[in-house]
mmCIF file of C-alpha atoms in Angstrom:
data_model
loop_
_atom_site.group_PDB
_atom_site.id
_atom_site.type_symbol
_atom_site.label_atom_id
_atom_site.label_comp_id
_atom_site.label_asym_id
_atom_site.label_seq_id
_atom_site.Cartn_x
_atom_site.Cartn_y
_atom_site.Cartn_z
ATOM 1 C CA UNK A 1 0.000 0.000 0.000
ATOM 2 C CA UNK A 2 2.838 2.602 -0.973
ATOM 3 C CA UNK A 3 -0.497 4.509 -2.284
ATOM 4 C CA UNK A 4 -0.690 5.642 1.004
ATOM 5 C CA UNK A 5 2.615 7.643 0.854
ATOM 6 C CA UNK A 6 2.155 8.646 -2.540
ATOM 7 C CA UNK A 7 -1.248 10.169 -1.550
ATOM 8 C CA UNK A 8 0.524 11.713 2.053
ATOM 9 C CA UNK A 9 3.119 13.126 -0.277
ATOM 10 C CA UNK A 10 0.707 14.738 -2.328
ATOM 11 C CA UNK A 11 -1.309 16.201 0.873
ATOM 12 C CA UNK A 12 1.902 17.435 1.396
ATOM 13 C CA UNK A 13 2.313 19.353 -2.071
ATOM 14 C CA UNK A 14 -1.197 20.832 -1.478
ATOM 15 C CA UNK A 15 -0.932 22.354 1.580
ATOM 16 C CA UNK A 16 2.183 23.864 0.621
ATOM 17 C CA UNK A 17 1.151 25.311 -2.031
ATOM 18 C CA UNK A 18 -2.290 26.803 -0.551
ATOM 19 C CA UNK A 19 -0.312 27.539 2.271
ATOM 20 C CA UNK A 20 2.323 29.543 0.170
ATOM 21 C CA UNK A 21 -0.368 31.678 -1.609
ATOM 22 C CA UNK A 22 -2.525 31.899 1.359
ATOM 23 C CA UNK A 23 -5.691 30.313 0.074
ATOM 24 C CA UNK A 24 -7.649 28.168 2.298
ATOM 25 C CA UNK A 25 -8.500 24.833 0.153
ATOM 26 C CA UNK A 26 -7.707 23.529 -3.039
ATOM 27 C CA UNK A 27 -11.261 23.185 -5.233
ATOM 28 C CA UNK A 28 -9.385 20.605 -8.193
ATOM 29 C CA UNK A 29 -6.062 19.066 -8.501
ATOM 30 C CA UNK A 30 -4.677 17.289 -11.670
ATOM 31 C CA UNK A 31 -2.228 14.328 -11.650
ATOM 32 C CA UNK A 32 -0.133 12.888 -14.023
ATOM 33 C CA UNK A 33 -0.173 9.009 -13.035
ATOM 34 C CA UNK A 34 1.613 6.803 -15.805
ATOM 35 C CA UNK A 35 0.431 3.389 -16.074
ATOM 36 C CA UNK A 36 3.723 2.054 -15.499
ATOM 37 C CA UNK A 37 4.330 4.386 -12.394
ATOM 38 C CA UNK A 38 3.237 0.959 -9.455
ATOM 39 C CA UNK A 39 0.133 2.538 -8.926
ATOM 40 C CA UNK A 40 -2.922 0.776 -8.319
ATOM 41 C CA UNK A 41 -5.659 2.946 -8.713
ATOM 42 C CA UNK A 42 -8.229 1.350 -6.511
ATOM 43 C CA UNK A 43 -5.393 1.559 -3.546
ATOM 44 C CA UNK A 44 -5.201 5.071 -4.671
ATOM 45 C CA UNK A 45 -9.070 5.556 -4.292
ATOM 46 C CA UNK A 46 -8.647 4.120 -0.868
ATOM 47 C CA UNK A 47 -5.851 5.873 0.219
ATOM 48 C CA UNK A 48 -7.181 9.102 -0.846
ATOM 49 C CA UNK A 49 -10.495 9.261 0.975
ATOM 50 C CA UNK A 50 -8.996 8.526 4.467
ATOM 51 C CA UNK A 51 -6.020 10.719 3.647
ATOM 52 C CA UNK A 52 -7.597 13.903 2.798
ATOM 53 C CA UNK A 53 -9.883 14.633 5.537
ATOM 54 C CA UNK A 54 -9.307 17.795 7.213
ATOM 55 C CA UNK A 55 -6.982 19.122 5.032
ATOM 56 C CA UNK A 56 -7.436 21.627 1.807
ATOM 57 C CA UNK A 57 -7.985 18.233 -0.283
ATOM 58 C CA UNK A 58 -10.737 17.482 1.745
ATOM 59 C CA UNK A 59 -13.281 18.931 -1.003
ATOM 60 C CA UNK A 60 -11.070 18.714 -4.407
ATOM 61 C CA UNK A 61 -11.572 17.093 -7.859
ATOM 62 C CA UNK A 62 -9.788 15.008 -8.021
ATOM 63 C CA UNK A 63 -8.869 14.767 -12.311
ATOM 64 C CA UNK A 64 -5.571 11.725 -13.195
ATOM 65 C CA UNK A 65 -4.376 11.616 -16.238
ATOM 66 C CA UNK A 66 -2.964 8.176 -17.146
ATOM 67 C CA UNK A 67 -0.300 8.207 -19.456
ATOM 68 C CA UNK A 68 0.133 5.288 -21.470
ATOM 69 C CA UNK A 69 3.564 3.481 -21.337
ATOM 70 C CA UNK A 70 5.883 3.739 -24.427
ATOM 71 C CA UNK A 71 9.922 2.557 -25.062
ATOM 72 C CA UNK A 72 12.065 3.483 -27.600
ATOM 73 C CA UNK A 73 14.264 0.152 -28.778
ATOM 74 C CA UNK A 74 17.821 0.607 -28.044
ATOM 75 C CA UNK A 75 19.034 -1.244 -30.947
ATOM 76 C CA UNK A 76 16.916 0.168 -34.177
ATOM 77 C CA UNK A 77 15.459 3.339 -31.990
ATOM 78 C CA UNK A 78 11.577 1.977 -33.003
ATOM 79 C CA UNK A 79 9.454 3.956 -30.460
ATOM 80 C CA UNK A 80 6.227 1.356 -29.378
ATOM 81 C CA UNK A 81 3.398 1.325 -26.698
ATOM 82 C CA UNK A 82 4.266 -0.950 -23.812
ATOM 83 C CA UNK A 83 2.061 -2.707 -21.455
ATOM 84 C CA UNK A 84 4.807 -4.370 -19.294
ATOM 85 C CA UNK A 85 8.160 -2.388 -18.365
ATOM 86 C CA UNK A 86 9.761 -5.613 -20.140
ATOM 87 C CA UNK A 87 7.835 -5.809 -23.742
ATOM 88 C CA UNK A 88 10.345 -6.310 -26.445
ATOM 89 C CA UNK A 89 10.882 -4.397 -29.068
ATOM 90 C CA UNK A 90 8.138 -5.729 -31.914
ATOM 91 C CA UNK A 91 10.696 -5.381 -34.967
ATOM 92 C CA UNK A 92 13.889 -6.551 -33.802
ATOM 93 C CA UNK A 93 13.108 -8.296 -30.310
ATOM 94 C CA UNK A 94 15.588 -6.456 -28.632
ATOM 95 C CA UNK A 95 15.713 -6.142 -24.646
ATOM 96 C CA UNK A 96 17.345 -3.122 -24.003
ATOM 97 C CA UNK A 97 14.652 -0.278 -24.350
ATOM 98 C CA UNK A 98 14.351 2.907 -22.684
ATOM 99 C CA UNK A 99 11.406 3.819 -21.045
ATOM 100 C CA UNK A 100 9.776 7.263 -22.592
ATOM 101 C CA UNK A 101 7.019 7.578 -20.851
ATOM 102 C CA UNK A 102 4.337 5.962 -18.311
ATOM 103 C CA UNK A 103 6.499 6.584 -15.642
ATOM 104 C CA UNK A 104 4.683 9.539 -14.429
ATOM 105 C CA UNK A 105 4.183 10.164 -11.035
ATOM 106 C CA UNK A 106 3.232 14.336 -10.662
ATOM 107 C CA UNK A 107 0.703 17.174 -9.692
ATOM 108 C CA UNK A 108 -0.057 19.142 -12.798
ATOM 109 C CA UNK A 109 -1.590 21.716 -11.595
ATOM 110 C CA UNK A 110 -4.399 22.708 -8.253
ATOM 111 C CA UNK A 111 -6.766 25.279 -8.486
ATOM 112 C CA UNK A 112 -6.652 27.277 -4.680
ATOM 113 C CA UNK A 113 -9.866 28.612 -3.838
ATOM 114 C CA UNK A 114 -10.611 31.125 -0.456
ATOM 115 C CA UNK A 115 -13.428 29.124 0.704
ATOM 116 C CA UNK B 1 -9.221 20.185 -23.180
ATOM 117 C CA UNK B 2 -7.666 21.071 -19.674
ATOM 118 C CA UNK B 3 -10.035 19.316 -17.557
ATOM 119 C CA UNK B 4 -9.677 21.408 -14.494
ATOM 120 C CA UNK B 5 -10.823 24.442 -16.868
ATOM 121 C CA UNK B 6 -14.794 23.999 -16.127
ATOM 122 C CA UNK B 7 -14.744 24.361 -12.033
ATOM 123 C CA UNK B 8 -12.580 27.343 -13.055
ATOM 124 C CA UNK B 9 -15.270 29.528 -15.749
ATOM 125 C CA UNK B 10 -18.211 28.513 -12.975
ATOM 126 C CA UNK B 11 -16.939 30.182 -9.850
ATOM 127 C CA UNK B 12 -15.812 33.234 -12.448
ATOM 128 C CA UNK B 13 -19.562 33.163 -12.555
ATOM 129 C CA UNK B 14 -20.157 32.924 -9.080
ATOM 130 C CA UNK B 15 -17.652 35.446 -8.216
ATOM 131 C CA UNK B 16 -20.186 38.052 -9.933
ATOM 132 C CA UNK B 17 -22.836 37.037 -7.848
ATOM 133 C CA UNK B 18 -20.815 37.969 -5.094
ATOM 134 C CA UNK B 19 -18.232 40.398 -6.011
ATOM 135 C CA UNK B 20 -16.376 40.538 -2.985
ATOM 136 C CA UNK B 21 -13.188 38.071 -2.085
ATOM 137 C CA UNK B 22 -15.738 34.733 -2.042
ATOM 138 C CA UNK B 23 -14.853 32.114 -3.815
ATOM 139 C CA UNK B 24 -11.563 34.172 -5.565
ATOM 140 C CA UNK B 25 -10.066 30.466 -7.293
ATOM 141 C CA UNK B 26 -6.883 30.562 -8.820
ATOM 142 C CA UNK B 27 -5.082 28.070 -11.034
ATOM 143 C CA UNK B 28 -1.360 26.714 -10.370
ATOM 144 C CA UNK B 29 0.925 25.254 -12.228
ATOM 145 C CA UNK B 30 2.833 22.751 -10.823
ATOM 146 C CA UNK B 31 4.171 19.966 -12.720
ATOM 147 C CA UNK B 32 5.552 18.121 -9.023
ATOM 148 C CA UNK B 33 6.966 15.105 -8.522
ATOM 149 C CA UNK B 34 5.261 13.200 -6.355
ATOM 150 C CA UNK B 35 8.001 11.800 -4.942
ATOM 151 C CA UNK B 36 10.393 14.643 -4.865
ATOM 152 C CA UNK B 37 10.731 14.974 -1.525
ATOM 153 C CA UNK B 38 11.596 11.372 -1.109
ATOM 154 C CA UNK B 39 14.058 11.388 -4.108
ATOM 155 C CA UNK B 40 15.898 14.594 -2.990
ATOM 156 C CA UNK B 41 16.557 13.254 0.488
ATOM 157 C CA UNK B 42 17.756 10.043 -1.311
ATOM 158 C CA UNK B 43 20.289 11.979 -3.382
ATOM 159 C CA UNK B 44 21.709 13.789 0.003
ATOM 160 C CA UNK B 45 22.073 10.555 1.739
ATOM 161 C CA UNK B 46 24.212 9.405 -1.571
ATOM 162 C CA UNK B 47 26.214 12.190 -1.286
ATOM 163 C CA UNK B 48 26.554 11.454 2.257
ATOM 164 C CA UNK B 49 27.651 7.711 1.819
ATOM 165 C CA UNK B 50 30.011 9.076 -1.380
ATOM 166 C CA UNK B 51 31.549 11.561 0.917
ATOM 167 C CA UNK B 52 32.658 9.156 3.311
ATOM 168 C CA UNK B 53 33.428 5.993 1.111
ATOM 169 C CA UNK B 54 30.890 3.974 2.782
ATOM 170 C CA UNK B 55 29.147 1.154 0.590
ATOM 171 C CA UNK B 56 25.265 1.209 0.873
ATOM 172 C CA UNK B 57 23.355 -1.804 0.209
ATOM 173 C CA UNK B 58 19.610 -1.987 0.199
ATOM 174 C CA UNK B 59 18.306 -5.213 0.550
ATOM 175 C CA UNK B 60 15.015 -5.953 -0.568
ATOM 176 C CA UNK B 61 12.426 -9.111 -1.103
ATOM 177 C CA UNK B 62 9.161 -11.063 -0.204
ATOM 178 C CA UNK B 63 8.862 -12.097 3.947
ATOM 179 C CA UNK B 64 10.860 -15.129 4.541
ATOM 180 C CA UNK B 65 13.121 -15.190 1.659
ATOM 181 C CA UNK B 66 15.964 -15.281 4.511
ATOM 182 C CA UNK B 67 17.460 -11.630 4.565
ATOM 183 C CA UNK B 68 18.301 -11.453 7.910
ATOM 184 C CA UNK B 69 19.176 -14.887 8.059
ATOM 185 C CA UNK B 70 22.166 -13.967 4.817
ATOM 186 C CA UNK B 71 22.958 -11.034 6.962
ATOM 187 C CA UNK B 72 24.094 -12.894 9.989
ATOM 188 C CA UNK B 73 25.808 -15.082 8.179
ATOM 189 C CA UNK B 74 27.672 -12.504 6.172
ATOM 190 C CA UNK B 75 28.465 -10.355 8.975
ATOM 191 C CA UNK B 76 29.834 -12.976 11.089
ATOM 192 C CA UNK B 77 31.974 -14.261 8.710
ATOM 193 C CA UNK B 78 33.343 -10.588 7.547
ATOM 194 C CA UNK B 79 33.102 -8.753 10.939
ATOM 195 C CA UNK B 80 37.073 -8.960 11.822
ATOM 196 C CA UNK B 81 38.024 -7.452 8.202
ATOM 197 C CA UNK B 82 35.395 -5.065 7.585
ATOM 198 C CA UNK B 83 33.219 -2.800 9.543
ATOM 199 C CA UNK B 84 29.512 -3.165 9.127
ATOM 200 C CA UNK B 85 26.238 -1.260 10.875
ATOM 201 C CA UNK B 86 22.828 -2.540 10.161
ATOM 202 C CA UNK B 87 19.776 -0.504 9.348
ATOM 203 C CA UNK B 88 16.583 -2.667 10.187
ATOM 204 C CA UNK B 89 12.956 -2.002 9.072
ATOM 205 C CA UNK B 90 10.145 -3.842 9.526
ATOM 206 C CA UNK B 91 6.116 -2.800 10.463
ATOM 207 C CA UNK B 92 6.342 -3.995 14.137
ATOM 208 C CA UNK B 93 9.071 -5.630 16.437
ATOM 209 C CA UNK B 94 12.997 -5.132 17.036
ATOM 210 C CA UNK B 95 13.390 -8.976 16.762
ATOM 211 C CA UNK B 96 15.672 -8.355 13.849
ATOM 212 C CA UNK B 97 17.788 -5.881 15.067
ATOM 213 C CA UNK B 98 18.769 -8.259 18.099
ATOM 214 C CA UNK B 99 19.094 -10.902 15.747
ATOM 215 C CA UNK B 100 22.027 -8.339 14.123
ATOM 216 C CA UNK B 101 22.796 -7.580 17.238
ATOM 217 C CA UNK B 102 24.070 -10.619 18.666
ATOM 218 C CA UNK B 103 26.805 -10.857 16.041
ATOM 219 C CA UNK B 104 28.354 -8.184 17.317
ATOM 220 C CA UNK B 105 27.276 -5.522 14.505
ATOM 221 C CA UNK B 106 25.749 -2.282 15.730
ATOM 222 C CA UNK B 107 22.027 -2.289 14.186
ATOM 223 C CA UNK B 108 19.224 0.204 14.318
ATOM 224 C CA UNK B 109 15.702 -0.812 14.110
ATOM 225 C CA UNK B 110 13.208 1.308 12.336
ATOM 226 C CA UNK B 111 9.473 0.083 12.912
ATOM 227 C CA UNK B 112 7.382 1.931 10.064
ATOM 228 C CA UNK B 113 4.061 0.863 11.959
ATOM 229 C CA UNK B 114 1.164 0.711 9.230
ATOM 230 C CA UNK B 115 3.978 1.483 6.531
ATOM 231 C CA UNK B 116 4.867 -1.005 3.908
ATOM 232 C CA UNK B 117 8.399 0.248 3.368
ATOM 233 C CA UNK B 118 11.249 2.287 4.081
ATOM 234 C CA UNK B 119 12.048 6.289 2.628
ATOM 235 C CA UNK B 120 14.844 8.159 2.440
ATOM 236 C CA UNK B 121 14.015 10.594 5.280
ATOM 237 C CA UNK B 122 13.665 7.866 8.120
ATOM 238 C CA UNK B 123 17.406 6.417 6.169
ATOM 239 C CA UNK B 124 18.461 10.031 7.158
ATOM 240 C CA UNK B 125 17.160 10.216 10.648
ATOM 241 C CA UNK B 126 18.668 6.992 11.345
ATOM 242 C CA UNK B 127 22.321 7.805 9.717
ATOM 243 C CA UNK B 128 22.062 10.986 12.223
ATOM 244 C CA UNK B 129 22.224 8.395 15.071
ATOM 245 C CA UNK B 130 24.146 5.506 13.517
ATOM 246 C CA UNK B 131 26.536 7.794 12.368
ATOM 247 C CA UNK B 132 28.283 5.008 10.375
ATOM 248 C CA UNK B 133 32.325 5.240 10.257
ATOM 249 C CA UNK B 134 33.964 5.943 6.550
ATOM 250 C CA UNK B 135 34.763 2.781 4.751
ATOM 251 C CA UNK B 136 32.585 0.939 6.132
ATOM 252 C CA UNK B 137 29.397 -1.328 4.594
ATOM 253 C CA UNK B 138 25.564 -0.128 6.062
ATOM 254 C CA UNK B 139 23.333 -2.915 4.580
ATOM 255 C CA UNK B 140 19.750 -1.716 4.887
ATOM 256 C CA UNK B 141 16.916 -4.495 5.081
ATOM 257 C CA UNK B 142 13.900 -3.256 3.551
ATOM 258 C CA UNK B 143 10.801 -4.017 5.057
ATOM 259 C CA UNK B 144 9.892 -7.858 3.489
ATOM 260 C CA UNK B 145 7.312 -6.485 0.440
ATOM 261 C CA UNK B 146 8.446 -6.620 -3.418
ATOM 262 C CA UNK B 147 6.221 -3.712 -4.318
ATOM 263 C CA UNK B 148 6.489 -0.626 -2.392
ATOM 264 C CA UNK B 149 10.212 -0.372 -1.145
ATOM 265 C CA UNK B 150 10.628 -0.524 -5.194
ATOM 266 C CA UNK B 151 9.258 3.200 -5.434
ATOM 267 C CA UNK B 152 11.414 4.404 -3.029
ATOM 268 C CA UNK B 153 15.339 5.366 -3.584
ATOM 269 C CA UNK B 154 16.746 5.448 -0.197
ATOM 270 C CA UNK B 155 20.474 6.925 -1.608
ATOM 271 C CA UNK B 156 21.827 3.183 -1.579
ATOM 272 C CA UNK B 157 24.371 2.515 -3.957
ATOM 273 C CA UNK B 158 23.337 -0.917 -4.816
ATOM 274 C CA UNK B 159 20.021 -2.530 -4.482
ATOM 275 C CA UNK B 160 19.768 -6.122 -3.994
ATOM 276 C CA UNK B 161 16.773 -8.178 -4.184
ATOM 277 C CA UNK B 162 16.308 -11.417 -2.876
ATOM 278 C CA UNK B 163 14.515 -14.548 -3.638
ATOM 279 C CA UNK B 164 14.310 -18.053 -1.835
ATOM 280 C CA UNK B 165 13.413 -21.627 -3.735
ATOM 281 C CA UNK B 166 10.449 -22.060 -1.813
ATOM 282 C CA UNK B 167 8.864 -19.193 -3.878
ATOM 283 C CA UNK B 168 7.515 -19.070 -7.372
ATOM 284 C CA UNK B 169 10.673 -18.738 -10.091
ATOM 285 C CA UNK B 170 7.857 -16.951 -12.173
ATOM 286 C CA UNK B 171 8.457 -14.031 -9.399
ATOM 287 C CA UNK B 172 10.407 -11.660 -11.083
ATOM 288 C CA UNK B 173 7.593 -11.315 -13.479
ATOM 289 C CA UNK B 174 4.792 -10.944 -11.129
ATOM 290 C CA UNK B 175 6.932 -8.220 -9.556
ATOM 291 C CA UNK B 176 8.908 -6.628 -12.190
ATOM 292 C CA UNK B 177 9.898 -3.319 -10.943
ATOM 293 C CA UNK B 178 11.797 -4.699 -7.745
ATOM 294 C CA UNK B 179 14.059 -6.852 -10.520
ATOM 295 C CA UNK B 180 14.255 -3.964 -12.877
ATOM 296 C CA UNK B 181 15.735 -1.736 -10.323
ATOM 297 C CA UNK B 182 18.179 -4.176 -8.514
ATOM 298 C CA UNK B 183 21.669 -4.521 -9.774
ATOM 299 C CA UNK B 184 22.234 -8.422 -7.649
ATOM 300 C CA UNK B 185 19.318 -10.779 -7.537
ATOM 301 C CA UNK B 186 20.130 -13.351 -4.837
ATOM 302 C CA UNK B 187 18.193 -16.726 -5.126
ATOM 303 C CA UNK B 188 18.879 -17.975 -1.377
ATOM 304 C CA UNK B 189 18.115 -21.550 0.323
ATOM 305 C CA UNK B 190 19.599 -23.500 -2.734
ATOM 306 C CA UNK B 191 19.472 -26.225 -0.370
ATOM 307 C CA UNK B 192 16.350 -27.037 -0.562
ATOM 308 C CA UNK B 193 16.428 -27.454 -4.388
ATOM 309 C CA UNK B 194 15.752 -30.953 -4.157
ATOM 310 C CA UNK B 195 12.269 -31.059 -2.460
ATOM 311 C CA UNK B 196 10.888 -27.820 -4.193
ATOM 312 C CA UNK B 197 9.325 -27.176 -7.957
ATOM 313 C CA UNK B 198 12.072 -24.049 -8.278
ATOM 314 C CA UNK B 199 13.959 -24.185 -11.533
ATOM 315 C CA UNK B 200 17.149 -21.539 -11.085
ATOM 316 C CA UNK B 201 17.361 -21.372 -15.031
ATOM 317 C CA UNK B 202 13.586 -20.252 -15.288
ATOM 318 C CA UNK B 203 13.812 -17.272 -12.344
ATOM 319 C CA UNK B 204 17.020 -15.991 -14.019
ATOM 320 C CA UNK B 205 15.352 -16.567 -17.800
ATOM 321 C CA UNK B 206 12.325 -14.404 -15.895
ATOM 322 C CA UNK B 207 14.587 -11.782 -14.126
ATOM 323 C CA UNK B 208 16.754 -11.068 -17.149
ATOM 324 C CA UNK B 209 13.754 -10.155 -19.145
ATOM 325 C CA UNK B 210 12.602 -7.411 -16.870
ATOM 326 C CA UNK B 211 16.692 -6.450 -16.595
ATOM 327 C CA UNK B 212 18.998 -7.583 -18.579
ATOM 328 C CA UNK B 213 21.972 -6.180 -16.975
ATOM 329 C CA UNK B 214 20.934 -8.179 -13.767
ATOM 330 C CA UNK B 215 23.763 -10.058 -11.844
ATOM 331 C CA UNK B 216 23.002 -13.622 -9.924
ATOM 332 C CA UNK B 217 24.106 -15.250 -7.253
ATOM 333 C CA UNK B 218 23.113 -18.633 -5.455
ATOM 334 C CA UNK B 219 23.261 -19.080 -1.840
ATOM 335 C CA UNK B 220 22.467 -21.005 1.407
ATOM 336 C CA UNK B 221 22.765 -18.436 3.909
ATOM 337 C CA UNK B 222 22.150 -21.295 6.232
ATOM 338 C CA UNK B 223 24.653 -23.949 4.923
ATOM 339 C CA UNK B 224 26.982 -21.417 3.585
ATOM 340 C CA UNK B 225 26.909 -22.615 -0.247
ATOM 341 C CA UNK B 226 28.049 -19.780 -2.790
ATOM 342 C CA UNK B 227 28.658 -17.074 0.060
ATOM 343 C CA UNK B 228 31.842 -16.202 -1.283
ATOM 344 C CA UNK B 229 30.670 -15.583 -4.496
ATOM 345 C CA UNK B 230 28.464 -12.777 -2.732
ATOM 346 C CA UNK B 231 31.663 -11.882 -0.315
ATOM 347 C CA UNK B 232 33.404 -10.984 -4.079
ATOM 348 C CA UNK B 233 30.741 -9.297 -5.332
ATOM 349 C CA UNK B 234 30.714 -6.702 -2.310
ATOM 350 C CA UNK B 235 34.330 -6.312 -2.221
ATOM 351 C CA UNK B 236 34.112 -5.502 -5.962
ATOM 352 C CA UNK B 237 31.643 -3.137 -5.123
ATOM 353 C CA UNK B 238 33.589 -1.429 -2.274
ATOM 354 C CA UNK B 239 36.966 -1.072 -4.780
ATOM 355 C CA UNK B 240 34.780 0.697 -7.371
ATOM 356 C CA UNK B 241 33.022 3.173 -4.601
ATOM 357 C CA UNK B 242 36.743 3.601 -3.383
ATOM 358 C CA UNK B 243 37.775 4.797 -6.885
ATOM 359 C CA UNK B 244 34.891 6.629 -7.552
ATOM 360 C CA UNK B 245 35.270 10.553 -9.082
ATOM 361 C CA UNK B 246 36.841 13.207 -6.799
ATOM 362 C CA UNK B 247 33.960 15.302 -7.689
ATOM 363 C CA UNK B 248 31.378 13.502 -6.046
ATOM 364 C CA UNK B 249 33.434 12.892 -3.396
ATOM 365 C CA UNK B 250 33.117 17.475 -3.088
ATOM 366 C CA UNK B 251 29.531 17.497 -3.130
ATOM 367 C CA UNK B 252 28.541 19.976 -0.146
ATOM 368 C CA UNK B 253 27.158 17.991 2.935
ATOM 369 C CA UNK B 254 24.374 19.647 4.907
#
């Protein structure tokens, strides 16, 4: 359940943030979650609605972007979606790929409210 | 279409209905990591174990795959040529950290309570009170769980996961990001190979897909078979620490 930090950490970023430009709660925040980022949404979900009581998440939207997963091959540079971090690459069957994107783990953006 | 962009126009809306301060909403842009907190603490500890030469190991793997059982062996059979300290974590209990204890090494325990691993801030807080001597090895044992600890960089500088015979060989796939971000995969109680349905060729055939640059090595850690294979493998890893870059080694510590 490393939801649980991930959504503490993110409680965390809010509160800062309202805190820094003096608004009271935060009415919507937008995430970033790749679906290669470990993160099981339902834990998430879980996490989330015991985590943000009393704080200026309390009452936010809550909008997640999932961002697919894609590699680029490391031996004929063939960029193709992945499902699993090790999917091979479809032309050559090479191993070695590097990840360029699904990874994503960030807050996009809040909107701070005074109320 | 931003989606946060609706809530935004309707309290515009609202805000002319009462044209005063209520309901003022303004939008941020953040772009965060998530887990920047954790990963910035992680790259001070680094600098903190680069700074003083001393060789970081964070152990990871299921419950029961004999961690703490490798690390008493290894430590008693090092502990006159090398000096070792022993950071502990696990939800409840300091069992472990006597366990380490009794060999002679000093070990901290770090009970996480509800938590399923260890960060890089209670790595920190600990170091502040181990205060671990330069040159010398800190292994860290992760709390026994192949998926969270694999999220979080503690500032190790190896990672090594972990896997017993009396567990699936198809493990590495059900759990691929442990594997993918190890550099060591030890399969331990090789013993028992006889009386269990593990094939060794199958777990590495499964490990090396999710990283191919994976090393392996095969242990009892209660018989002692292959422990000086592992023995080699950290002393390579303490020569190349010892002739790492003099600019890491200048990196401001706070």
């Amino acid at each position: 359940m490393h939801e649980l930090s991930i959504v503490m950490n993110i409680v965390d970023i809010a509160e800062e943030e309202a805190k820094r430009h003096r608004a009271r709660a935060v009415s919507s925040i937008e995430l970033d979650i790749g679906e290669m980022a470990g993160v099981e949404m339902d834990a998430l979900d879980f996490a989330w609605e015991s985590s943000v009581r009393n704080t200026v998440l309390e009452h936010a939207e809550r909008i997640v972007h999932r961002i697919p997963g894609r590699a680029r091959c490391l031996n004929c540079s063939l960029e193709y979606p992945i499902q699993e971090a090790f999917d091979p690459c479809p032309a050559c069957g090479e191993v070695l790929v590097e990840h360029v994107q699904g990874k994503e783990l960030k807050v996009k953006s809040l909107v701070l409210s005074d109320d | 279409m931003r989606a946060g962009a609706p809530a935004f126009q309707q309290v515009q809306a609202s805000n002319m209905i009462h044209p005063a301060t209520r309901n003022r909403q303004r939008e941020i842009e953040l772009e965060r990591d998530i887990l920047g907190k954790n990963n910035s603490m992680a790259r001070h500890n680094h600098h903190h174990f680069a700074a003083r030469h001393i060789l970081a190991i964070n152990l990871v793997s299921s419950p029961g795959s004999g961690k703490t059982s490798l690390l008493e062996r290894t430590l008693t059979d090092l502990k006159a040529s090398h000096q070792f300290y022993v950071i502990e974590g696990d939800q409840q209990t300091m069992n472990d950290a006597n366990r380490i204890a009794a060999t002679g090494v000093t070990a901290i325990q770090i009970n996480t309570g509800k938590g399923c691993h260890l960060d890089a801030d209670m790595i920190h807080r600990a170091l502040h009170e181990l205060d671990p001597a330069s040159h010398s090895i800190l292994f860290i044992e992760n709390v026994g769980n192949l998926v969270c600890p694999a999220m979080f960089d503690l500032g190790e500088e190896a990672r090594v996961a972990i896997i017993s015979v009396t567990e699936g060989d198809d493990k590495p796939l059900k759990y691929p990001d442990m594997f993918a971000s190890s550099q060591l995969c030890i399969i331990n109680k090789v013993d028992l190979l006889p009386y269990v349905n593990f094939s060794v060729e199958a777990a590495k055939a499964n490990a090396l897909r999710v990283n191919p640059r994976l090393e392996f090595i095969e242990v009892s850690a209660t018989k002692g078979d292959g422990m000086s294979a592992w023995y080699n493998w950290l002393s390579s890893r303490e020569s190349a620490l010892n002739e790492s870059p003099r600019e890491l080694l200048q990196e401001p510590i706070e």
